[in-house]
XYZ file of C-alpha atoms in Angstrom:
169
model
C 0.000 0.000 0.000
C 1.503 3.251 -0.615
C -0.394 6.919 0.270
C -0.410 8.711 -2.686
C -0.327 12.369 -0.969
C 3.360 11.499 0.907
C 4.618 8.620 -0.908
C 5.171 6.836 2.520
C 4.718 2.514 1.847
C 4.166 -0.472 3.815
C 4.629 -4.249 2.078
C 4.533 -6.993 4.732
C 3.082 -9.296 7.148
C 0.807 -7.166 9.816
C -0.676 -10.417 11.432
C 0.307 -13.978 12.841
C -2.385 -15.867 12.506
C -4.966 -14.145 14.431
C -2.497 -12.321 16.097
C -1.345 -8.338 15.301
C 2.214 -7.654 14.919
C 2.319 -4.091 16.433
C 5.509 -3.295 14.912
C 3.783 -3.916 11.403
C 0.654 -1.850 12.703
C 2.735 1.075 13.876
C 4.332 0.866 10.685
C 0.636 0.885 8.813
C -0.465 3.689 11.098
C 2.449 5.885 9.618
C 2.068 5.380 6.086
C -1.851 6.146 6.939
C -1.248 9.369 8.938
C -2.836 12.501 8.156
C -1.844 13.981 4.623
C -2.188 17.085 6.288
C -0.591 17.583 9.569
C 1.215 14.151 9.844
C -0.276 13.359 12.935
C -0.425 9.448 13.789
C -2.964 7.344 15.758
C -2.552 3.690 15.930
C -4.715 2.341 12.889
C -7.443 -0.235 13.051
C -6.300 -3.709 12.155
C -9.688 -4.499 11.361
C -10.062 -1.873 8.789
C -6.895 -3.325 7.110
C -8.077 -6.969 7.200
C -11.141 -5.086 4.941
C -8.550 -4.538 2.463
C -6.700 -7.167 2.693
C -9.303 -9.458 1.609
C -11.063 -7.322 -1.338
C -7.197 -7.760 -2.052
C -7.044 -10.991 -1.977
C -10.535 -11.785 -3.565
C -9.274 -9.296 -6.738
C -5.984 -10.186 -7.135
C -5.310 -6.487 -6.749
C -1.900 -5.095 -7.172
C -0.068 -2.443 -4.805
C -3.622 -0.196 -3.093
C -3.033 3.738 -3.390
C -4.394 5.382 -0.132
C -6.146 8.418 -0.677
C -7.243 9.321 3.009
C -6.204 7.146 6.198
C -6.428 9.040 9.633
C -7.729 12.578 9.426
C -7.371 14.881 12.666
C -10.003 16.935 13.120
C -9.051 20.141 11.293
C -8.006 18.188 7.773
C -11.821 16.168 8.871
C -13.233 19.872 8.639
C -11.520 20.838 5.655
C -12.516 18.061 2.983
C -16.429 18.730 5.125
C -16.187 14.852 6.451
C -18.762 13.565 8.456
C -18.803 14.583 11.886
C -18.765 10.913 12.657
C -16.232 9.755 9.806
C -14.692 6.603 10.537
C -11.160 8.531 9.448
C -11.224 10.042 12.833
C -10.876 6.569 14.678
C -8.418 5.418 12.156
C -10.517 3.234 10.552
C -11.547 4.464 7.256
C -9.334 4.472 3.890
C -10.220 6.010 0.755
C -8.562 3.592 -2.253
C -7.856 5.303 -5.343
C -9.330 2.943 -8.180
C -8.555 2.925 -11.341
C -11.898 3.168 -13.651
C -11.173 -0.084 -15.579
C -11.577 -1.880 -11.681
C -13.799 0.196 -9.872
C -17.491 -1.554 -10.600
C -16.252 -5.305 -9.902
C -14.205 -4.227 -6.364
C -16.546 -1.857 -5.227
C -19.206 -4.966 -5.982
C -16.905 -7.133 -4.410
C -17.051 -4.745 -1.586
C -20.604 -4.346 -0.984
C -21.168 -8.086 -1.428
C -18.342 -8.245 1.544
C -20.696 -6.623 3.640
C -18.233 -5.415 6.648
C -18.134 -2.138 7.311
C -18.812 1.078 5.375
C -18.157 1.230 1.601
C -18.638 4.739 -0.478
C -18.621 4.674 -3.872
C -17.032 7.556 -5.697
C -16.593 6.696 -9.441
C -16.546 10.294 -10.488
C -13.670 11.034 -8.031
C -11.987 7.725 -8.649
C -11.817 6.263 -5.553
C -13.818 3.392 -3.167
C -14.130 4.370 1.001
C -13.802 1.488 2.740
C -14.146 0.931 6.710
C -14.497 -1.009 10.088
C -17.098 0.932 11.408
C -21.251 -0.689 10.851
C -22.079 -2.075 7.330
C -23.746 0.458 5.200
C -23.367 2.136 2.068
C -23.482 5.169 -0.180
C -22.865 6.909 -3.005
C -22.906 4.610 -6.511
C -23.204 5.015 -10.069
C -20.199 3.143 -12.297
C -16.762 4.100 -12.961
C -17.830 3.277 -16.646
C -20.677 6.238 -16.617
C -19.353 8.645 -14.062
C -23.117 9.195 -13.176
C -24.618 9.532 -9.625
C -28.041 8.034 -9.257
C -30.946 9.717 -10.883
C -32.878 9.542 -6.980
C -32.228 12.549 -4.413
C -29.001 12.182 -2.274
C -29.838 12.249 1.464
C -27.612 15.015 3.312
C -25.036 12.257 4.208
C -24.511 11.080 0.613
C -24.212 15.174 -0.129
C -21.588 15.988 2.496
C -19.914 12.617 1.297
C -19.800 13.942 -2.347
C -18.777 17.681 -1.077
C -15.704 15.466 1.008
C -14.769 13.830 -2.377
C -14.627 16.567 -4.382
C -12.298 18.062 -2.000
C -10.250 15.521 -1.489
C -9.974 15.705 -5.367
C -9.399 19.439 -5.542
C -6.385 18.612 -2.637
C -5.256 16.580 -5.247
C -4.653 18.027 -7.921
């Protein structure tokens, strides 16, 4: 996995069996700081296993993470969720390349742990530990949100992404 706004990687074992390695997690949990400030918390292993398996279940290459931890103030600044999963450390926003997007972020609903956003205009799939649910949608092939009114989540979600994608560029 490497975050694509510092360039920071991790490639290894985090677990032993069911067991964490903390080395590997503190490891994780500085390649996932925030883009912003650098600021670390320890990341949730559970939000990585998340990954790991779409991973493994998509024979996906190297993952570039958009958004791991967020503090507070970079939470503010891209208008996250109050509530966002990124706070705890257990939220990552996976860039996706249009050509995969529609079967992983199927694979990722169908997974059914945790939060999954779909962003196919922005280019990227949120993924996280916290309750399963979902929003967003459309396909990377059409670009096109969903004809139906967005609820004020799936708005503040979309106003997130495009910042995120204005931070970007």
């Amino acid at each position: 996995m490497r975050h694509v706004a510092s360039g920071a990687k991790f490639s290894g074992i985090y677990r032993a069996g069911q067991d964490v390695d903390p080395g590997a997690m503190a490891e994780l949990s500085e390649v996932l700081a925030d883009s912003r400030t650098g600021a670390v918390r320890p990341f949730d292993a559970e939000a990585i296993d998340i990954l790991w398996e779409l991973g493994q279940q998509q024979k996906f290459g190297e993952f570039s993470i958009l958004s791991g931890y967020r503090t507070p103030s970079t939470n503010r600044a891209v208008h996250g969720a109050g509530d966002s999963q990124h706070l705890r450390a257990a939220a990552l926003d996976v860039e996706m390349p249009a050509a995969k997007f529609d079967t992983f972020g199927e694979a990722a609903l169908r997974l059914a742990r945790g939060g999954v956003g779909l962003y196919p205009q922005h280019g990227f799939i949120h993924v996280d530990s916290g309750p399963v649910r979902q929003w967003g949608g459309g396909s990377a092939r059409s670009g096109a949100a969903h004809a139906r009114k967005l609820s004020p989540a799936e708005e503040r979600m979309n106003r997130m992404a495009e910042a995120w994608a204005t931070m970007r560029r």
